[in-house]
Structures are given as structure tokens and as C-alpha cells.
Amino acid sequence: MEQIKIGVIGCGSIAKHRHLPEYHLNGRAEIMAVCDIVEERAMDMAALYHAEAYTSYEDLLENPEIDAVSVCTPNYLHAPISIAALKAGKHVLCEKPMAVSVEEAESMIEAARKYGKKLMIGHNQRFVPSHQKARAFIASGEAGKVYSFRTAFGHGGPEGWSADGKDSWFFRKSEAFIGAMGDLGVHKADLIRYLLGEEITQAGAFVEASSKENSDVDDTAVCILKTESGVIGTLAASWSYVSKEDNSTIIYAENAILRLEDDPVNSLVIQYKNGETLKYELGGIQTNEEGKQTQSHVISTFIDSIAEDKEPPVSGEEGLKSLRVVLAALESGQSGKIVRLP
């Protein structure tokens, strides 16, 4: 079987801890090139994976042997680099949020269509076992009508995770565009869409910058969301959870309450109306905590979609729908009004 030749653009933490190790472990992929504007970072990763080091993504994209790239850069570069890569004939796996505007995201989708290449967005929450099992349970009808939800994603902030610590691009609006809502909130917007199998139609939010110094982006947000069938719920995204990460989701339905990643041992707990409780120990969710790295299944899914010539499950269109929720929440935070999504 011919291996898919990979280039990774951006050698920060997400590339170092997720993309590169997972490509390395994938039998269908070969890491051919890495790129970072910080030459030392590129050289270190190149040495580790026996790849070629670049400091210019344009130069990397000119390499005709590369079949596909991961875009692991600051948010404002996601669209321009992805579009350039698609134009250069490479398949693209882009980190989230896929872009900083609807227009940019639409341009990425159009480029993938025009040049006949795969575009996948790195929404890893869809591949968490508890989330997949809960989605199937809801889709089967066993939960009955879903009434509401609450979902949260919070930790102490990018300074504990980003390659640049407190000097990270995550804190600069010119590079990140949005803070905790782009880093964490977009994951949960995507997850709720995935779990319920329907679209968010209205969003309201309070979005604050209250916990971080030397930052001009949001760090704490609470959103109220409503779906097309009338399911209502809250989404919290924050960099101010100082002692322990929260990545939990609770679904309140007619016949049961589903608790996802809410218990330290049982990743899915189903509490039935009749008092019966089912507990599933399905393995932990991906986390930034040291020593708890797990397979995200994003890389393997991307590689499979190329090798088997099928549409990636988190396509550009899916990424855009989740981005729209976050953009609507930000608009609501600024206007003080409920925002309707198209």
C-alpha cells in the first residue's frame, strides 16, 4: 500500500502532541515535511520524525511529493494557508476554528470543490467514544424527546498548553480573532450539533474578558442556544477553570438523563426515568494534561478519507456550521440581542 505523504504546517503544541505523533503511528501515512516560522521548532520536529524542515509554507507547498497537509497555525492563517494548499493540489486537515469569518470558510469550501481535494476540520469531540454512543442512543429514539442540554469546556488557559506560554498568539486578537469561544466553544457547538443531529437556529451570549491579563480576546463565555426542533441549552467556554478541566455535557430527555464525561470513571452515565442507571467505562476524553494523551482519531479519519476517496465526516461545510454558532454568540455578546442563524 502506497503511503500518503504528509506536511505539517505549524509546529506548536497541537502539532507536537496530536498531529505529528498520530501521523507517525498511522501505517498509511509518512511525515515528509514540517514547517514553522520559528526555525528551531521546525528543525526539532524534523529531526524527531526524519522529515524536511521549512520556515515558509509556500516552499513546503511547492514540494510535489506531498499529498496532504495539516494546518496547525494561529487562527488568522487557517484560511489563507488551507486555500493555498488546496490550490497546490494537497488535501487539507485544518485545525479549528476553520476560519475567522463566514466568507473565509466559504472560500475554503469552494477551493476544495474547485481543486477536487479533501478538506477536513479538526473537531475531535465527534470521535470520543462516549459522544458517539450518546449520539446513537439519542438517534435510536430510546431517550425520547430531548428537552434541553448543558455543555461546558473550560481549563486554566492556553498558557499551560501553548508552545509560547503566556506570550501565546491565543491572547492576541490580531492572530486569534476569538479567545475561549474559538479555542473551546466551537468544539462544543460542533458537539451539540453532532449529538442532537440538528442545527442551532438561535444564539444568545454573555462574552467576557475577565480572567487574563495582557490579552484582548474573550476568556469566559456563557451561551444560550436553541435548535430547529426547540431544544434549548447552555454552552460555557472558559479559560478561567484554574484547578481542573471541565469537558462535560448533560442531555435532558423524555426517558433519561445522559451524562457525558461528567464522571471521572464512567464516561457515559444514563439515568433512566424509572430509576435504573447504566454506566459505561469507555475510556477518557482527549485532554491536554501531561501523560494522558490519547488518540484523537482525527488523523486516522483524515487519512482513511484520502486513501478510500470518501468525504471526511467533519467536512468544510460541517466546520462552517459550527463556526456560525460561535460567530452568532459573539454578535449577541456585543449587541445584547438574540441572534438568528441562517
mmCIF file of C-alpha atoms in Angstrom:
data_model
loop_
_atom_site.group_PDB
_atom_site.id
_atom_site.type_symbol
_atom_site.label_atom_id
_atom_site.label_comp_id
_atom_site.label_asym_id
_atom_site.label_seq_id
_atom_site.Cartn_x
_atom_site.Cartn_y
_atom_site.Cartn_z
ATOM 1 C CA MET A 1 0.000 0.000 0.000
ATOM 2 C CA GLU A 2 1.385 3.377 -1.028
ATOM 3 C CA GLN A 3 1.768 5.763 1.878
ATOM 4 C CA ILE A 4 0.230 9.229 1.919
ATOM 5 C CA LYS A 5 2.998 11.825 2.175
ATOM 6 C CA ILE A 6 2.270 14.448 4.831
ATOM 7 C CA GLY A 7 3.386 18.006 5.530
ATOM 8 C CA VAL A 8 2.562 19.661 8.868
ATOM 9 C CA ILE A 9 2.398 23.471 8.829
ATOM 10 C CA GLY A 10 2.858 24.926 12.292
ATOM 11 C CA CYS A 11 4.900 23.048 14.920
ATOM 12 C CA GLY A 12 3.259 24.355 18.091
ATOM 13 C CA SER A 13 1.596 22.244 20.765
ATOM 14 C CA ILE A 14 -1.314 20.852 18.733
ATOM 15 C CA ALA A 15 1.103 19.576 16.080
ATOM 16 C CA LYS A 16 3.632 18.323 18.616
ATOM 17 C CA HIS A 17 1.130 16.473 20.828
ATOM 18 C CA ARG A 18 -1.563 15.415 18.363
ATOM 19 C CA HIS A 19 -0.913 15.645 14.620
ATOM 20 C CA LEU A 20 2.710 14.537 14.372
ATOM 21 C CA PRO A 21 2.550 11.577 16.815
ATOM 22 C CA GLU A 22 -0.697 10.336 15.263
ATOM 23 C CA TYR A 23 0.615 10.559 11.692
ATOM 24 C CA HIS A 24 3.756 8.769 12.882
ATOM 25 C CA LEU A 25 1.693 5.905 14.301
ATOM 26 C CA ASN A 26 -0.528 5.646 11.224
ATOM 27 C CA GLY A 27 0.599 2.902 8.859
ATOM 28 C CA ARG A 28 -0.878 4.690 5.833
ATOM 29 C CA ALA A 29 0.962 7.987 6.426
ATOM 30 C CA GLU A 30 4.539 9.201 6.146
ATOM 31 C CA ILE A 31 5.619 12.566 7.582
ATOM 32 C CA MET A 32 7.663 14.138 4.801
ATOM 33 C CA ALA A 33 7.899 17.799 5.836
ATOM 34 C CA VAL A 34 7.278 20.183 8.734
ATOM 35 C CA CYS A 35 7.104 23.973 8.753
ATOM 36 C CA ASP A 36 7.263 26.699 11.369
ATOM 37 C CA ILE A 37 8.328 30.345 11.260
ATOM 38 C CA VAL A 38 10.400 29.553 14.362
ATOM 39 C CA GLU A 39 13.221 27.650 12.662
ATOM 40 C CA GLU A 40 14.348 25.826 15.820
ATOM 41 C CA ARG A 41 10.860 24.370 16.276
ATOM 42 C CA ALA A 42 10.754 23.135 12.704
ATOM 43 C CA MET A 43 14.254 21.668 12.977
ATOM 44 C CA ASP A 44 13.420 19.841 16.232
ATOM 45 C CA MET A 45 10.305 18.209 14.770
ATOM 46 C CA ALA A 46 12.096 17.425 11.509
ATOM 47 C CA ALA A 47 14.860 15.648 13.414
ATOM 48 C CA LEU A 48 12.344 13.710 15.508
ATOM 49 C CA TYR A 49 10.360 12.457 12.515
ATOM 50 C CA HIS A 50 13.155 12.329 9.889
ATOM 51 C CA ALA A 51 11.401 14.956 7.806
ATOM 52 C CA GLU A 52 12.432 18.039 5.850
ATOM 53 C CA ALA A 53 12.239 21.355 7.734
ATOM 54 C CA TYR A 54 10.764 24.533 6.215
ATOM 55 C CA THR A 55 10.230 28.032 7.561
ATOM 56 C CA SER A 56 7.985 29.046 4.631
ATOM 57 C CA TYR A 57 4.704 27.241 3.999
ATOM 58 C CA GLU A 58 4.809 28.404 0.363
ATOM 59 C CA ASP A 59 8.064 26.484 -0.110
ATOM 60 C CA LEU A 60 6.595 23.383 1.543
ATOM 61 C CA LEU A 61 3.543 23.517 -0.747
ATOM 62 C CA GLU A 62 5.818 23.570 -3.800
ATOM 63 C CA ASN A 63 7.074 20.088 -2.897
ATOM 64 C CA PRO A 64 5.268 17.877 -5.456
ATOM 65 C CA GLU A 65 5.680 14.724 -3.363
ATOM 66 C CA ILE A 66 3.450 15.977 -0.521
ATOM 67 C CA ASP A 67 -0.120 14.654 -0.798
ATOM 68 C CA ALA A 68 -1.752 16.274 2.226
ATOM 69 C CA VAL A 69 -1.108 18.850 4.939
ATOM 70 C CA SER A 70 -2.220 19.642 8.463
ATOM 71 C CA VAL A 71 -2.710 23.364 9.109
ATOM 72 C CA CYS A 72 -1.792 23.953 12.766
ATOM 73 C CA THR A 73 -1.186 27.694 12.740
ATOM 74 C CA PRO A 74 -2.766 30.669 14.527
ATOM 75 C CA ASN A 75 -6.429 31.059 13.527
ATOM 76 C CA TYR A 76 -5.999 34.021 11.175
ATOM 77 C CA LEU A 77 -3.767 31.900 8.916
ATOM 78 C CA HIS A 78 -6.112 28.893 8.680
ATOM 79 C CA ALA A 79 -7.975 30.061 5.579
ATOM 80 C CA PRO A 80 -5.120 31.543 3.505
ATOM 81 C CA ILE A 81 -2.833 28.543 4.078
ATOM 82 C CA SER A 82 -5.627 25.981 3.539
ATOM 83 C CA ILE A 83 -6.687 27.650 0.288
ATOM 84 C CA ALA A 84 -3.069 27.824 -0.924
ATOM 85 C CA ALA A 85 -2.606 24.134 -0.084
ATOM 86 C CA LEU A 86 -5.801 23.062 -1.883
ATOM 87 C CA LYS A 87 -4.734 25.135 -4.898
ATOM 88 C CA ALA A 88 -1.357 23.356 -4.787
ATOM 89 C CA GLY A 89 -3.184 20.019 -5.034
ATOM 90 C CA LYS A 90 -2.895 18.954 -1.392
ATOM 91 C CA HIS A 91 -5.651 17.520 0.796
ATOM 92 C CA VAL A 92 -6.123 19.644 3.934
ATOM 93 C CA LEU A 93 -6.797 18.907 7.592
ATOM 94 C CA CYS A 94 -7.312 22.291 9.253
ATOM 95 C CA GLU A 95 -7.438 22.945 12.971
ATOM 96 C CA LYS A 96 -10.491 24.654 14.455
ATOM 97 C CA PRO A 97 -11.968 27.207 14.226
ATOM 98 C CA MET A 98 -11.631 26.685 10.479
ATOM 99 C CA ALA A 99 -11.575 30.430 9.731
ATOM 100 C CA VAL A 100 -12.224 33.856 11.239
ATOM 101 C CA SER A 101 -15.267 34.680 9.078
ATOM 102 C CA VAL A 102 -18.049 33.020 7.114
ATOM 103 C CA GLU A 103 -16.558 34.418 3.895
ATOM 104 C CA GLU A 104 -13.166 32.832 4.569
ATOM 105 C CA ALA A 105 -14.760 29.482 5.422
ATOM 106 C CA GLU A 106 -16.845 29.565 2.232
ATOM 107 C CA SER A 107 -13.686 30.286 0.224
ATOM 108 C CA MET A 108 -12.027 27.210 1.740
ATOM 109 C CA ILE A 109 -15.022 25.034 0.865
ATOM 110 C CA GLU A 110 -15.078 26.413 -2.682
ATOM 111 C CA ALA A 111 -11.324 25.781 -3.107
ATOM 112 C CA ALA A 112 -11.722 22.140 -2.012
ATOM 113 C CA ARG A 113 -14.531 21.728 -4.546
ATOM 114 C CA LYS A 114 -12.689 23.538 -7.330
ATOM 115 C CA TYR A 115 -9.435 21.611 -6.949
ATOM 116 C CA GLY A 116 -11.044 18.256 -6.101
ATOM 117 C CA LYS A 117 -9.308 17.769 -2.752
ATOM 118 C CA LYS A 118 -10.447 16.724 0.735
ATOM 119 C CA LEU A 119 -10.978 19.396 3.369
ATOM 120 C CA MET A 120 -11.479 18.232 6.959
ATOM 121 C CA ILE A 121 -11.758 20.322 10.138
ATOM 122 C CA GLY A 122 -10.208 19.007 13.376
ATOM 123 C CA HIS A 123 -13.312 18.741 15.566
ATOM 124 C CA ASN A 124 -12.109 15.819 17.677
ATOM 125 C CA GLN A 125 -15.092 15.738 20.068
ATOM 126 C CA ARG A 126 -17.074 13.750 17.490
ATOM 127 C CA PHE A 127 -14.673 10.824 17.866
ATOM 128 C CA VAL A 128 -14.896 10.494 21.663
ATOM 129 C CA PRO A 129 -16.476 7.069 22.464
ATOM 130 C CA SER A 130 -18.978 8.457 24.993
ATOM 131 C CA HIS A 131 -20.129 11.078 22.499
ATOM 132 C CA GLN A 132 -20.558 8.512 19.719
ATOM 133 C CA LYS A 133 -22.525 6.174 21.991
ATOM 134 C CA ALA A 134 -24.750 9.014 23.229
ATOM 135 C CA ARG A 135 -25.452 10.149 19.660
ATOM 136 C CA ALA A 136 -26.513 6.595 18.690
ATOM 137 C CA PHE A 137 -28.680 6.346 21.829
ATOM 138 C CA ILE A 138 -30.463 9.624 21.016
ATOM 139 C CA ALA A 139 -30.839 8.731 17.320
ATOM 140 C CA SER A 140 -32.377 5.349 18.231
ATOM 141 C CA GLY A 141 -35.244 7.132 19.957
ATOM 142 C CA GLU A 142 -34.619 5.366 23.273
ATOM 143 C CA ALA A 143 -34.016 8.676 25.070
ATOM 144 C CA GLY A 144 -37.303 10.009 23.733
ATOM 145 C CA LYS A 145 -37.760 13.695 23.020
ATOM 146 C CA VAL A 146 -34.750 15.802 24.026
ATOM 147 C CA TYR A 147 -35.746 18.817 26.104
ATOM 148 C CA SER A 148 -32.505 20.579 26.974
ATOM 149 C CA PHE A 149 -28.739 20.318 27.455
ATOM 150 C CA ARG A 150 -25.790 21.903 29.119
ATOM 151 C CA THR A 151 -22.265 21.591 27.810
ATOM 152 C CA ALA A 152 -19.010 23.077 29.055
ATOM 153 C CA PHE A 153 -15.383 23.209 28.062
ATOM 154 C CA GLY A 154 -13.057 25.005 30.402
ATOM 155 C CA HIS A 155 -9.486 24.853 31.655
ATOM 156 C CA GLY A 156 -6.853 27.182 33.054
ATOM 157 C CA GLY A 157 -5.976 28.710 29.696
ATOM 158 C CA PRO A 158 -3.549 28.310 26.777
ATOM 159 C CA GLU A 159 -0.560 29.460 28.826
ATOM 160 C CA GLY A 160 -0.421 25.966 30.315
ATOM 161 C CA TRP A 161 -0.557 24.294 26.914
ATOM 162 C CA SER A 162 0.634 26.599 24.126
ATOM 163 C CA ALA A 163 4.246 26.418 22.933
ATOM 164 C CA ASP A 164 4.656 30.135 23.755
ATOM 165 C CA GLY A 165 3.053 30.054 27.207
ATOM 166 C CA LYS A 166 1.852 33.473 28.369
ATOM 167 C CA ASP A 167 3.184 35.050 25.156
ATOM 168 C CA SER A 168 0.957 32.828 23.034
ATOM 169 C CA TRP A 169 -0.853 34.059 19.906
ATOM 170 C CA PHE A 170 -4.036 32.756 21.568
ATOM 171 C CA PHE A 171 -4.178 36.013 23.565
ATOM 172 C CA ARG A 172 -3.778 38.362 20.582
ATOM 173 C CA LYS A 173 -6.947 39.304 18.702
ATOM 174 C CA SER A 174 -4.950 40.095 15.541
ATOM 175 C CA GLU A 175 -3.883 36.444 15.322
ATOM 176 C CA ALA A 176 -6.547 34.510 17.237
ATOM 177 C CA PHE A 177 -9.609 36.638 16.333
ATOM 178 C CA ILE A 178 -11.534 34.976 19.198
ATOM 179 C CA GLY A 179 -10.391 33.556 22.526
ATOM 180 C CA ALA A 180 -12.007 30.811 24.589
ATOM 181 C CA MET A 181 -15.006 30.717 22.247
ATOM 182 C CA GLY A 182 -12.735 29.894 19.298
ATOM 183 C CA ASP A 183 -10.460 27.594 21.270
ATOM 184 C CA LEU A 184 -13.123 25.680 23.222
ATOM 185 C CA GLY A 185 -16.628 26.947 22.456
ATOM 186 C CA VAL A 186 -16.535 25.952 18.794
ATOM 187 C CA HIS A 187 -15.788 22.354 19.856
ATOM 188 C CA LYS A 188 -18.956 22.263 21.958
ATOM 189 C CA ALA A 189 -21.065 23.961 19.289
ATOM 190 C CA ASP A 190 -19.950 21.196 16.939
ATOM 191 C CA LEU A 191 -20.610 18.528 19.571
ATOM 192 C CA ILE A 192 -24.198 19.621 20.276
ATOM 193 C CA ARG A 193 -24.954 19.663 16.541
ATOM 194 C CA TYR A 194 -23.454 16.173 16.280
ATOM 195 C CA LEU A 195 -25.214 14.703 19.338
ATOM 196 C CA LEU A 196 -28.674 16.028 18.519
ATOM 197 C CA GLY A 197 -28.402 15.638 14.745
ATOM 198 C CA GLU A 198 -29.892 19.059 14.129
ATOM 199 C CA GLU A 199 -28.860 22.659 13.637
ATOM 200 C CA ILE A 200 -28.679 25.564 16.080
ATOM 201 C CA THR A 201 -31.072 28.299 14.919
ATOM 202 C CA GLN A 202 -30.755 30.945 17.656
ATOM 203 C CA ALA A 203 -27.918 32.041 19.942
ATOM 204 C CA GLY A 204 -27.564 34.458 22.823
ATOM 205 C CA ALA A 205 -24.428 35.004 24.879
ATOM 206 C CA PHE A 206 -22.548 36.899 27.528
ATOM 207 C CA VAL A 207 -18.909 37.054 26.468
ATOM 208 C CA GLU A 208 -16.305 38.495 28.821
ATOM 209 C CA ALA A 209 -12.562 39.134 29.046
ATOM 210 C CA SER A 210 -12.183 38.931 32.810
ATOM 211 C CA SER A 211 -9.521 36.401 33.806
ATOM 212 C CA LYS A 212 -6.455 37.065 31.654
ATOM 213 C CA GLU A 213 -4.021 39.978 31.706
ATOM 214 C CA ASN A 214 -2.183 41.067 28.547
ATOM 215 C CA SER A 215 -4.994 39.647 26.413
ATOM 216 C CA ASP A 216 -7.513 41.318 24.113
ATOM 217 C CA VAL A 217 -9.758 38.287 23.450
ATOM 218 C CA ASP A 218 -12.652 36.670 25.327
ATOM 219 C CA ASP A 219 -11.761 34.227 28.092
ATOM 220 C CA THR A 220 -15.162 33.382 29.610
ATOM 221 C CA ALA A 221 -18.474 32.962 27.805
ATOM 222 C CA VAL A 222 -21.883 31.514 28.564
ATOM 223 C CA CYS A 223 -24.269 30.977 25.668
ATOM 224 C CA ILE A 224 -27.931 30.080 25.367
ATOM 225 C CA LEU A 225 -28.706 28.040 22.247
ATOM 226 C CA LYS A 226 -31.919 26.857 20.603
ATOM 227 C CA THR A 227 -32.177 24.176 17.911
ATOM 228 C CA GLU A 228 -34.553 23.870 14.994
ATOM 229 C CA SER A 229 -36.831 21.477 16.913
ATOM 230 C CA GLY A 230 -36.886 23.694 20.001
ATOM 231 C CA VAL A 231 -34.245 22.026 22.188
ATOM 232 C CA ILE A 232 -32.706 24.697 24.428
ATOM 233 C CA GLY A 233 -29.497 24.630 26.404
ATOM 234 C CA THR A 234 -26.361 26.352 27.605
ATOM 235 C CA LEU A 235 -22.788 26.270 26.373
ATOM 236 C CA ALA A 236 -19.949 27.544 28.567
ATOM 237 C CA ALA A 237 -16.417 28.099 27.316
ATOM 238 C CA SER A 238 -13.720 29.386 29.637
ATOM 239 C CA TRP A 239 -10.022 29.786 30.316
ATOM 240 C CA SER A 240 -10.748 30.514 33.999
ATOM 241 C CA TYR A 241 -11.219 26.962 35.370
ATOM 242 C CA VAL A 242 -7.989 27.093 37.331
ATOM 243 C CA SER A 243 -7.783 23.713 39.084
ATOM 244 C CA LYS A 244 -9.482 21.135 36.886
ATOM 245 C CA GLU A 245 -10.628 20.861 33.297
ATOM 246 C CA ASP A 246 -14.360 20.504 32.643
ATOM 247 C CA ASN A 247 -15.359 18.859 29.372
ATOM 248 C CA SER A 248 -18.802 17.606 30.339
ATOM 249 C CA THR A 249 -22.153 17.529 28.574
ATOM 250 C CA ILE A 250 -25.556 16.628 30.028
ATOM 251 C CA ILE A 251 -28.592 15.861 27.869
ATOM 252 C CA TYR A 252 -32.031 16.030 29.473
ATOM 253 C CA ALA A 253 -34.584 13.928 27.592
ATOM 254 C CA GLU A 254 -38.044 12.443 27.992
ATOM 255 C CA ASN A 255 -36.941 8.985 29.183
ATOM 256 C CA ALA A 256 -33.465 9.581 30.571
ATOM 257 C CA ILE A 257 -30.667 11.956 31.507
ATOM 258 C CA LEU A 258 -27.354 11.333 29.726
ATOM 259 C CA ARG A 259 -24.179 12.441 31.498
ATOM 260 C CA LEU A 260 -21.158 12.580 29.170
ATOM 261 C CA GLU A 261 -17.619 12.961 30.544
ATOM 262 C CA ASP A 262 -19.181 14.082 33.840
ATOM 263 C CA ASP A 263 -17.883 11.188 35.960
ATOM 264 C CA PRO A 264 -14.125 10.500 36.389
ATOM 265 C CA VAL A 265 -14.552 6.752 35.733
ATOM 266 C CA ASN A 266 -17.724 6.245 33.712
ATOM 267 C CA SER A 267 -17.537 8.389 30.598
ATOM 268 C CA LEU A 268 -21.245 7.881 29.859
ATOM 269 C CA VAL A 269 -23.902 7.519 32.559
ATOM 270 C CA ILE A 270 -27.548 7.055 31.536
ATOM 271 C CA GLN A 271 -30.043 7.700 34.319
ATOM 272 C CA TYR A 272 -33.460 6.378 33.283
ATOM 273 C CA LYS A 273 -36.762 7.885 34.348
ATOM 274 C CA ASN A 274 -37.637 4.619 36.171
ATOM 275 C CA GLY A 275 -34.586 4.877 38.444
ATOM 276 C CA GLU A 276 -32.339 2.449 36.538
ATOM 277 C CA THR A 277 -28.801 3.629 35.825
ATOM 278 C CA LEU A 278 -26.420 2.366 33.144
ATOM 279 C CA LYS A 279 -22.715 3.160 33.417
ATOM 280 C CA TYR A 280 -20.223 2.868 30.570
ATOM 281 C CA GLU A 281 -16.468 2.965 31.060
ATOM 282 C CA LEU A 282 -15.425 3.802 27.515
ATOM 283 C CA GLY A 283 -12.012 5.403 28.007
ATOM 284 C CA GLY A 284 -11.217 9.034 28.686
ATOM 285 C CA ILE A 285 -11.751 12.064 26.512
ATOM 286 C CA GLN A 286 -8.668 13.658 24.930
ATOM 287 C CA THR A 287 -7.044 16.053 27.342
ATOM 288 C CA ASN A 288 -4.116 18.465 27.453
ATOM 289 C CA GLU A 289 -2.980 17.026 30.782
ATOM 290 C CA GLU A 290 0.555 15.606 30.732
ATOM 291 C CA GLY A 291 0.719 11.848 30.466
ATOM 292 C CA LYS A 292 -2.918 11.472 29.440
ATOM 293 C CA GLN A 293 -2.506 11.835 25.696
ATOM 294 C CA THR A 294 -4.860 9.584 23.760
ATOM 295 C CA GLN A 295 -5.605 9.014 20.095
ATOM 296 C CA SER A 296 -7.950 11.728 18.833
ATOM 297 C CA HIS A 297 -8.924 9.627 15.754
ATOM 298 C CA VAL A 298 -8.906 12.862 13.730
ATOM 299 C CA ILE A 299 -5.706 11.932 11.880
ATOM 300 C CA SER A 300 -6.748 8.335 11.156
ATOM 301 C CA THR A 301 -10.146 9.517 9.881
ATOM 302 C CA PHE A 302 -8.489 12.094 7.606
ATOM 303 C CA ILE A 303 -6.038 9.521 6.223
ATOM 304 C CA ASP A 304 -8.850 6.998 5.656
ATOM 305 C CA SER A 305 -10.910 9.578 3.768
ATOM 306 C CA ILE A 306 -7.985 10.176 1.387
ATOM 307 C CA ALA A 307 -6.999 6.523 0.983
ATOM 308 C CA GLU A 308 -10.589 5.413 0.416
ATOM 309 C CA ASP A 309 -11.636 8.550 -1.516
ATOM 310 C CA LYS A 310 -14.618 9.396 0.682
ATOM 311 C CA GLU A 311 -15.957 12.618 2.159
ATOM 312 C CA PRO A 312 -14.439 13.374 5.594
ATOM 313 C CA PRO A 313 -17.107 13.244 8.338
ATOM 314 C CA VAL A 314 -16.152 16.738 9.533
ATOM 315 C CA SER A 315 -16.177 18.449 6.148
ATOM 316 C CA GLY A 316 -15.678 22.140 5.478
ATOM 317 C CA GLU A 317 -19.462 22.545 5.404
ATOM 318 C CA GLU A 318 -19.716 20.990 8.876
ATOM 319 C CA GLY A 319 -16.914 23.220 10.165
ATOM 320 C CA LEU A 320 -18.710 26.294 8.818
ATOM 321 C CA LYS A 321 -21.992 25.391 10.540
ATOM 322 C CA SER A 322 -20.200 25.157 13.890
ATOM 323 C CA LEU A 323 -18.279 28.380 13.225
ATOM 324 C CA ARG A 324 -21.573 30.173 12.530
ATOM 325 C CA VAL A 325 -22.797 29.304 16.045
ATOM 326 C CA VAL A 326 -19.718 30.895 17.610
ATOM 327 C CA LEU A 327 -19.934 33.986 15.395
ATOM 328 C CA ALA A 328 -23.628 34.372 16.311
ATOM 329 C CA ALA A 329 -22.769 34.080 20.017
ATOM 330 C CA LEU A 330 -20.093 36.781 19.680
ATOM 331 C CA GLU A 331 -22.540 39.015 17.827
ATOM 332 C CA SER A 332 -25.082 38.506 20.606
ATOM 333 C CA GLY A 333 -22.476 39.325 23.237
ATOM 334 C CA GLN A 334 -21.805 42.640 21.512
ATOM 335 C CA SER A 335 -25.397 43.583 20.656
ATOM 336 C CA GLY A 336 -27.188 42.199 23.704
ATOM 337 C CA LYS A 337 -29.754 40.593 21.399
ATOM 338 C CA ILE A 338 -30.631 37.032 20.427
ATOM 339 C CA VAL A 339 -29.121 36.277 17.014
ATOM 340 C CA ARG A 340 -30.867 34.055 14.445
ATOM 341 C CA LEU A 341 -28.641 31.787 12.373
ATOM 342 C CA PRO A 342 -29.308 31.376 8.648
#
